mmCIF file of C-alpha atoms and ligand atoms in Angstrom:
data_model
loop_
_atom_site.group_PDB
_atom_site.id
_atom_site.type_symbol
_atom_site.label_atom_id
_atom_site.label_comp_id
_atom_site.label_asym_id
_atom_site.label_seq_id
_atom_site.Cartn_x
_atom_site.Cartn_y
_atom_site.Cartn_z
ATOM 1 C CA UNK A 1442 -37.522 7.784 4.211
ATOM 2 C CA UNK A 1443 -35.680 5.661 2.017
ATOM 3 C CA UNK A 1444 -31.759 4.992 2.694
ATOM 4 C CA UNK A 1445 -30.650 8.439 1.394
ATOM 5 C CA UNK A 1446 -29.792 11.499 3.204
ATOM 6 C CA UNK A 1447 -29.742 14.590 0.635
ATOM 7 C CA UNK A 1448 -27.744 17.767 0.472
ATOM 8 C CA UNK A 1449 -30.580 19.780 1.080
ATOM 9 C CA UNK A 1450 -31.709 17.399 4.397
ATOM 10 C CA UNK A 1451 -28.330 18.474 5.401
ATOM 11 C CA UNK A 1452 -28.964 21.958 4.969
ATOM 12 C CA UNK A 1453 -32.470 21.792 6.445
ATOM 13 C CA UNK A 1454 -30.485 19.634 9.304
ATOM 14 C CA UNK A 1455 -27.917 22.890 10.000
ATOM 15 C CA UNK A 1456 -30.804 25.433 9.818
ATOM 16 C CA UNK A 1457 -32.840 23.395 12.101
ATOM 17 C CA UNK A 1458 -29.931 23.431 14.631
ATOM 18 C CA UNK A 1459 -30.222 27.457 14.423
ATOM 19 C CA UNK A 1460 -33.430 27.321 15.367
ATOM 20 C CA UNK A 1461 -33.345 25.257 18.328
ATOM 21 C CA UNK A 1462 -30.241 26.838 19.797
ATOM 22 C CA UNK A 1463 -32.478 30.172 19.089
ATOM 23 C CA UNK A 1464 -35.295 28.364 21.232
ATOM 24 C CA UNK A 1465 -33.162 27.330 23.877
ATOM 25 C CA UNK A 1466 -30.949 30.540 23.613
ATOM 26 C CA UNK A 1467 -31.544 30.988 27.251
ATOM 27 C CA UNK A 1468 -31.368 27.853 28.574
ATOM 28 C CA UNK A 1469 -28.250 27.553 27.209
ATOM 29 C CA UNK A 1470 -26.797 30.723 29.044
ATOM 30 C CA UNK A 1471 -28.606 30.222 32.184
ATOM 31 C CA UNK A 1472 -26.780 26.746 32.355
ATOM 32 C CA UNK A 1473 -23.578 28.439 31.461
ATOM 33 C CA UNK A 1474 -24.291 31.365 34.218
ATOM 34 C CA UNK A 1475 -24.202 28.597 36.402
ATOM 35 C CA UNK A 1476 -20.997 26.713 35.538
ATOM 36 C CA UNK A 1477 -19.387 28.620 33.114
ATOM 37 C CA UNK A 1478 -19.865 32.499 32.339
ATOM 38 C CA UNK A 1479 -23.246 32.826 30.760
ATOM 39 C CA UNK A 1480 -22.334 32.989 27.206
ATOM 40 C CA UNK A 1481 -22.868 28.962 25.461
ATOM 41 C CA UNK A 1482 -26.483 30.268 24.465
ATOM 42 C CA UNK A 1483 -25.521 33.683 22.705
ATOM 43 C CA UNK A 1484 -21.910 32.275 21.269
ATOM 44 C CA UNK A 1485 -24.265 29.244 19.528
ATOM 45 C CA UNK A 1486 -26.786 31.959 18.479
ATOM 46 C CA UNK A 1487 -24.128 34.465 16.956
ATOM 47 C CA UNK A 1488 -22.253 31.486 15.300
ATOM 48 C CA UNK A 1489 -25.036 29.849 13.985
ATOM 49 C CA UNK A 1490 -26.932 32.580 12.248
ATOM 50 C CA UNK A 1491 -23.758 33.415 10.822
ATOM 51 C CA UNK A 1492 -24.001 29.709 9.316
ATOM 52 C CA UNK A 1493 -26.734 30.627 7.746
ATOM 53 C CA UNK A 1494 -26.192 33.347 6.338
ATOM 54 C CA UNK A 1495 -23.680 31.455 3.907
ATOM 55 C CA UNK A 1496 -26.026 28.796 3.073
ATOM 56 C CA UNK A 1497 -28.139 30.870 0.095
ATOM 57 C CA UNK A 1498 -26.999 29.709 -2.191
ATOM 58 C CA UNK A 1499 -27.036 26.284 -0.951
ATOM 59 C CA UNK A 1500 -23.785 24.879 -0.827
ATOM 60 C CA UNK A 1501 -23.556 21.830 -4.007
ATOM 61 C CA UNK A 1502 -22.820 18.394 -1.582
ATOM 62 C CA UNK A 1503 -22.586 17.783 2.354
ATOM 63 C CA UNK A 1504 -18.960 18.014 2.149
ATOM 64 C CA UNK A 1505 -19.248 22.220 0.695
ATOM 65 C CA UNK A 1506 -21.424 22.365 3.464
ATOM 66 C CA UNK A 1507 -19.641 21.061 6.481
ATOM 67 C CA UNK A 1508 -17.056 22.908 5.366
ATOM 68 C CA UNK A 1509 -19.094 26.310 5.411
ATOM 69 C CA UNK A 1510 -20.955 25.808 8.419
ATOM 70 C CA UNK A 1511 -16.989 24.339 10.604
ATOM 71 C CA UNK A 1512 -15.400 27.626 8.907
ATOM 72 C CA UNK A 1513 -18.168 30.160 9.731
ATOM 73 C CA UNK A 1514 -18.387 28.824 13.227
ATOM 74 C CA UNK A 1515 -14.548 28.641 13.571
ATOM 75 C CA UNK A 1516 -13.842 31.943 12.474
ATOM 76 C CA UNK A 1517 -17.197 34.091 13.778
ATOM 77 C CA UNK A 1518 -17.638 32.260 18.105
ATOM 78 C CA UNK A 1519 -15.337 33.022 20.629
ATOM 79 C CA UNK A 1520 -14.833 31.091 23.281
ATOM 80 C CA UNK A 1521 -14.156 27.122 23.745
ATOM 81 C CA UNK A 1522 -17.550 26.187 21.487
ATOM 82 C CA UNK A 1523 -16.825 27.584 18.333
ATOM 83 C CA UNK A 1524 -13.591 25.155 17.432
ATOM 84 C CA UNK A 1525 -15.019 22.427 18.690
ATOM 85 C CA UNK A 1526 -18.147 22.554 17.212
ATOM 86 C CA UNK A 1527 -16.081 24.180 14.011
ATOM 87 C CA UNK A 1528 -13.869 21.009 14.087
ATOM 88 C CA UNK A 1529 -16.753 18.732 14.216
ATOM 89 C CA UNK A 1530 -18.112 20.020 10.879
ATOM 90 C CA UNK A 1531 -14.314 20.464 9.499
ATOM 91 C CA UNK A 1532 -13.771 16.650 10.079
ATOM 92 C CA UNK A 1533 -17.194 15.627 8.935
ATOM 93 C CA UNK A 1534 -16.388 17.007 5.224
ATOM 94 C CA UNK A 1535 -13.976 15.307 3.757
ATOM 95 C CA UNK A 1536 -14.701 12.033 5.430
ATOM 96 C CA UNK A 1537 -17.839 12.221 2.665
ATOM 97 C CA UNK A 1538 -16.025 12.540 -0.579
ATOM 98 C CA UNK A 1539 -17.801 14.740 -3.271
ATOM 99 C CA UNK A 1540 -21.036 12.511 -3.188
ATOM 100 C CA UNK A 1541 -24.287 14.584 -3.273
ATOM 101 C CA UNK A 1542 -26.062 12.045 -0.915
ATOM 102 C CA UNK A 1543 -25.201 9.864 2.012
ATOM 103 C CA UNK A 1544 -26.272 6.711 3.339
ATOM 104 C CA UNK A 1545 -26.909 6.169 7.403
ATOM 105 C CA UNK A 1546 -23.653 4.478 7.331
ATOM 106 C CA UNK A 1547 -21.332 7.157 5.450
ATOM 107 C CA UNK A 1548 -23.267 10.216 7.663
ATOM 108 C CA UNK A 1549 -22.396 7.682 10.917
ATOM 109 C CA UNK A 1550 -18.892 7.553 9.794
ATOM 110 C CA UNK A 1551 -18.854 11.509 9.061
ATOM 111 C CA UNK A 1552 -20.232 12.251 12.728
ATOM 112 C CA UNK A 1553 -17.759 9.782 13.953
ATOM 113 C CA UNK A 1554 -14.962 11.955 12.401
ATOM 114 C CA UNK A 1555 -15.957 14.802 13.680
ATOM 115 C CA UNK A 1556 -16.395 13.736 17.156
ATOM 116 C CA UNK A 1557 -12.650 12.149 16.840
ATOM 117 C CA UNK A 1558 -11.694 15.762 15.997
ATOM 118 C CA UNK A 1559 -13.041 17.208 19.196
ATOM 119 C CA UNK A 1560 -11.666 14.854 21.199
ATOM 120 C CA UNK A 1561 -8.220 15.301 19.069
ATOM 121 C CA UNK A 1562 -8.709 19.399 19.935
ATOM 122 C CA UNK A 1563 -10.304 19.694 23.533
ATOM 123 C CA UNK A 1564 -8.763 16.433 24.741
ATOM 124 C CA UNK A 1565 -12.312 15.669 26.494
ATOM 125 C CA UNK A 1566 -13.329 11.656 27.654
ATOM 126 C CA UNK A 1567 -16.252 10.669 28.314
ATOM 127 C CA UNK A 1568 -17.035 11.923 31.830
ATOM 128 C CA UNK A 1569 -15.429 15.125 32.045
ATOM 129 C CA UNK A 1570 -18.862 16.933 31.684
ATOM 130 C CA UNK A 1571 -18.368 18.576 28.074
ATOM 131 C CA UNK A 1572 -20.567 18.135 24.860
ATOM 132 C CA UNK A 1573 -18.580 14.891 24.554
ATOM 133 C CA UNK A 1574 -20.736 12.783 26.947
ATOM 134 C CA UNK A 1575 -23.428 13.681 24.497
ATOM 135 C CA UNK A 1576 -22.089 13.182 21.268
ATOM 136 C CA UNK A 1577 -20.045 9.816 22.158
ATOM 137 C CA UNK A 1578 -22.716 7.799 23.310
ATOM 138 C CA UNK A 1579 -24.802 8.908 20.526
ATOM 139 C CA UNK A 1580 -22.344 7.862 18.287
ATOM 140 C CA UNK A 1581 -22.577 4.301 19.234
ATOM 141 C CA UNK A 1582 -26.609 4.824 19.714
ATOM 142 C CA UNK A 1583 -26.368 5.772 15.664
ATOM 143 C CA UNK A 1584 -23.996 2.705 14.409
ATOM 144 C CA UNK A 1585 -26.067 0.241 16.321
ATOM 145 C CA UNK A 1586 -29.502 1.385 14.555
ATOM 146 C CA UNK A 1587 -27.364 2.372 11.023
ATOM 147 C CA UNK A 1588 -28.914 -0.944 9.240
ATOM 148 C CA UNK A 1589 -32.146 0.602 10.383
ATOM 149 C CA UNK A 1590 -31.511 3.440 7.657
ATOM 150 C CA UNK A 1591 -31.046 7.692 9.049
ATOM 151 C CA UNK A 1592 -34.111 8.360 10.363
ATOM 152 C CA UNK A 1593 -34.111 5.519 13.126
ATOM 153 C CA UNK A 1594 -29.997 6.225 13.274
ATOM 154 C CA UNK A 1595 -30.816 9.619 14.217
ATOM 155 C CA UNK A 1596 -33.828 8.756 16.654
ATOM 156 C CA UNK A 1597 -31.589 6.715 18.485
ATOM 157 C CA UNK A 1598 -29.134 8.821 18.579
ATOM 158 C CA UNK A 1599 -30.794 12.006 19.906
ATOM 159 C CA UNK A 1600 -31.809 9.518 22.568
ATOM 160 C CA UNK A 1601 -28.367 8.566 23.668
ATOM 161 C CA UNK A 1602 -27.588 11.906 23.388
ATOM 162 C CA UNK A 1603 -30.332 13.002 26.030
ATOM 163 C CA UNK A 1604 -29.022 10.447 28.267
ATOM 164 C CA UNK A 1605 -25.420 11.224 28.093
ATOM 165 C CA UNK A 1606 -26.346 14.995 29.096
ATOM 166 C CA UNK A 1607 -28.717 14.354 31.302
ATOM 167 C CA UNK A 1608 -25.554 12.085 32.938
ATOM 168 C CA UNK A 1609 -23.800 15.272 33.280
ATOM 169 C CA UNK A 1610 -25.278 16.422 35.971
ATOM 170 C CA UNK A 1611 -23.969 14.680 39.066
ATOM 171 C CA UNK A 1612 -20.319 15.173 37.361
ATOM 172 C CA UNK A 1613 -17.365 17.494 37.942
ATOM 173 C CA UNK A 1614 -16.099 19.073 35.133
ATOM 174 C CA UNK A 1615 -12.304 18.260 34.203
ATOM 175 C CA UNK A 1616 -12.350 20.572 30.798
ATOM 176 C CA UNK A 1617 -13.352 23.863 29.901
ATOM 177 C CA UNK A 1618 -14.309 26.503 31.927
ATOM 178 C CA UNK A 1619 -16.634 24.174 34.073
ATOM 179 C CA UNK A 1620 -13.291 23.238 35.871
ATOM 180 C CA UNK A 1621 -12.184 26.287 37.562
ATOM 181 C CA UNK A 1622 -15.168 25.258 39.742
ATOM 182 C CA UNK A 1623 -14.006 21.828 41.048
ATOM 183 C CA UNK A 1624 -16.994 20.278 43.279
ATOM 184 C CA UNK A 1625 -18.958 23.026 42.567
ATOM 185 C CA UNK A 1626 -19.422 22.397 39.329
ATOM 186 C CA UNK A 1627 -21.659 19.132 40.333
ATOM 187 C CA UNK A 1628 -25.195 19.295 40.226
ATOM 188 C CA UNK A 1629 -25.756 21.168 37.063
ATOM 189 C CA UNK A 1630 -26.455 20.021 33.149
ATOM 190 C CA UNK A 1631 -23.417 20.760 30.927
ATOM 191 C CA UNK A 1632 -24.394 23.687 28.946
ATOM 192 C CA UNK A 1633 -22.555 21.699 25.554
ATOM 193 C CA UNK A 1634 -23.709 18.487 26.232
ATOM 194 C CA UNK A 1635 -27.203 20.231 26.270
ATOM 195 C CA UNK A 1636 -26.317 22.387 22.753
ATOM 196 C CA UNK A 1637 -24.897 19.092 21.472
ATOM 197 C CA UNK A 1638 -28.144 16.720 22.088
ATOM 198 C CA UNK A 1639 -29.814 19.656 20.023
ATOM 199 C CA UNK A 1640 -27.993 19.304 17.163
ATOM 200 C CA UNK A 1641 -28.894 15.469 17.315
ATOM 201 C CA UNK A 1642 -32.266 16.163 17.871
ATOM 202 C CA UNK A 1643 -32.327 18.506 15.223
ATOM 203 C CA UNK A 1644 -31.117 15.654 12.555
ATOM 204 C CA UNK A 1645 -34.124 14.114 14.017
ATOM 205 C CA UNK A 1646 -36.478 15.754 13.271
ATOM 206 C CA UNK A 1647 -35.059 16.660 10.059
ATOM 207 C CA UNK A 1648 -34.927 13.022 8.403
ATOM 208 C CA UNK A 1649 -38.360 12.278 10.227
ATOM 209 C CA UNK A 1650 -39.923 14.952 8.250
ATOM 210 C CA UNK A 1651 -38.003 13.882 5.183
ATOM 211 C CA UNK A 1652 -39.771 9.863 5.497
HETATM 212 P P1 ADP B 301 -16.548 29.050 26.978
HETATM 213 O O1 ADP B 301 -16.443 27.924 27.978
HETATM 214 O O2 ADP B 301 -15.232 29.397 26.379
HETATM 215 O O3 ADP B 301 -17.287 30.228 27.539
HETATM 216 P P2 ADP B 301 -18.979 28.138 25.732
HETATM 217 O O4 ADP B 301 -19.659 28.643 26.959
HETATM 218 O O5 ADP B 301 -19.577 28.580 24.445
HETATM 219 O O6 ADP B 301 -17.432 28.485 25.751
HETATM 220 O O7 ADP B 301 -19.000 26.546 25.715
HETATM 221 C C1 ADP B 301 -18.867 25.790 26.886
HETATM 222 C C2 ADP B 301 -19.018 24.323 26.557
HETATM 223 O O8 ADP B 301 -17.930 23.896 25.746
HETATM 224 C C3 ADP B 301 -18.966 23.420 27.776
HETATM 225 O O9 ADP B 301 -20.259 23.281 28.361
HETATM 226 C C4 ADP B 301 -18.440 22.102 27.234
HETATM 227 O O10 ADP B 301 -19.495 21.230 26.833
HETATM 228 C C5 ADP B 301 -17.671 22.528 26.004
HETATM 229 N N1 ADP B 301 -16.238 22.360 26.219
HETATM 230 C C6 ADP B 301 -15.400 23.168 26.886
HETATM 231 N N2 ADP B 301 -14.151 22.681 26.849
HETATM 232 C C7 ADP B 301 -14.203 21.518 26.149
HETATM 233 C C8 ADP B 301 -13.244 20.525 25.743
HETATM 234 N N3 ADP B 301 -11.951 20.653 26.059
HETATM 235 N N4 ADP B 301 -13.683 19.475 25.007
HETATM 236 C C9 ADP B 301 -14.987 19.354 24.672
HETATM 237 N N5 ADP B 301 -15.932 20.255 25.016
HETATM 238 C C10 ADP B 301 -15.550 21.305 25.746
HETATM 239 MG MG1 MG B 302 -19.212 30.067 28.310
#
């Protein structure tokens, strides 16, 4: 594709994400049943068709939109999921201006203020076995390809982000739920890093479809 992302890639981007999370609805919960309390695949589900439900009409500019999809998702999924994943599409918005397209380095920069808002609202690091050891290293995966233009940004960074959850597994949770569980919380995928490397496998696909 050339260097432009459009509003409507966006869009196609968010619906995308519904459909995975639909795929690997119970995935998602059965790694939650495990470490949490079975409901990461059905909150993402619930929140996300509520997404797109407000997307027809198509919001005007990525900003309208992150702010539709990080307000739907705040206001419609309980537990710990919904804000964060609400604050990562609040934060993305504004750090985009009113322009109708983006550039790999602007939608970079927007993913890298959302993830700063997670961090800001579930206090995660790196290696505390939340959707932030998916979305950090992905992060860097999608600055170090930007020059590349978005569609090899976002192929690299789904690939971070596979690693960084797949990394999850030998760790004990220190946020969330996950962390009632101590030890036992080792040896299992974290159900948001999982949910999380979807979303950047979604943009993936997305912008490789778009070339
Ligand atoms: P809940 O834990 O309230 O049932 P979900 O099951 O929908 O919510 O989501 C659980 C996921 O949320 C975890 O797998 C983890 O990735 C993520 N999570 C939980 N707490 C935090 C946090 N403080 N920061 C970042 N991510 C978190
Ligand atoms: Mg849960």
């Amino acid at each position: 594709m050339t260097g432009a992302v459009s509003t409507d890639d966006l869009v196609a981007w968010v619906r995308a994400f519904r459909d995975a999370v639909h795929a690997h609805k119970d995935e998602l919960t059965r790694l939650d049943s495990e470490i949490g309390d079975a409901d990461h695949g059905s909150n993402m589900a619930r929140g996300l068709d509520a997404v797109v439900a407000e997307l027809d009409p198509a919001p005007a500019s990525p900003s309208d939109l992150f702010k539709t999809v990080g307000m739907t998702l705040v206001s419609s999924v309980g537990g710990a999921s919904g804000p964060l994943y609400g604050t990562l599409f609040l934060r993305m918005g504004p750090a985009l201006g009113t322009e109708t397209e983006v550039d790999a380095e602007g939608l970079g920069a927007a993913l890298r203020a959302g993830v700063e808002g997670v961090v800001a609202r579930g206090k995660a690091e790196p290696g505390d076995k939340t959707m932030i050891d998916a979305l950090s290293p992905a992060l860097d995966a999608w600055d170090a390809a930007a020059a590349a233009g978005p569609a090899e940004a976002a192929r690299a960074a789904a690939e971070a982000a596979a690693r960084g959850r797949d990394a999850t597994e030998p760790l004990v949770a220190r946020k969330g739920r996950a962390s009632y569980l101590g030890e036992r919380s080792a040896g299992h995928l974290d159900p948001g890093a999982t949910s999380a490397t979807l979303l950047l496998e979604a943009l993936r696909d997305t912008l490789a479809g778009a070339a």
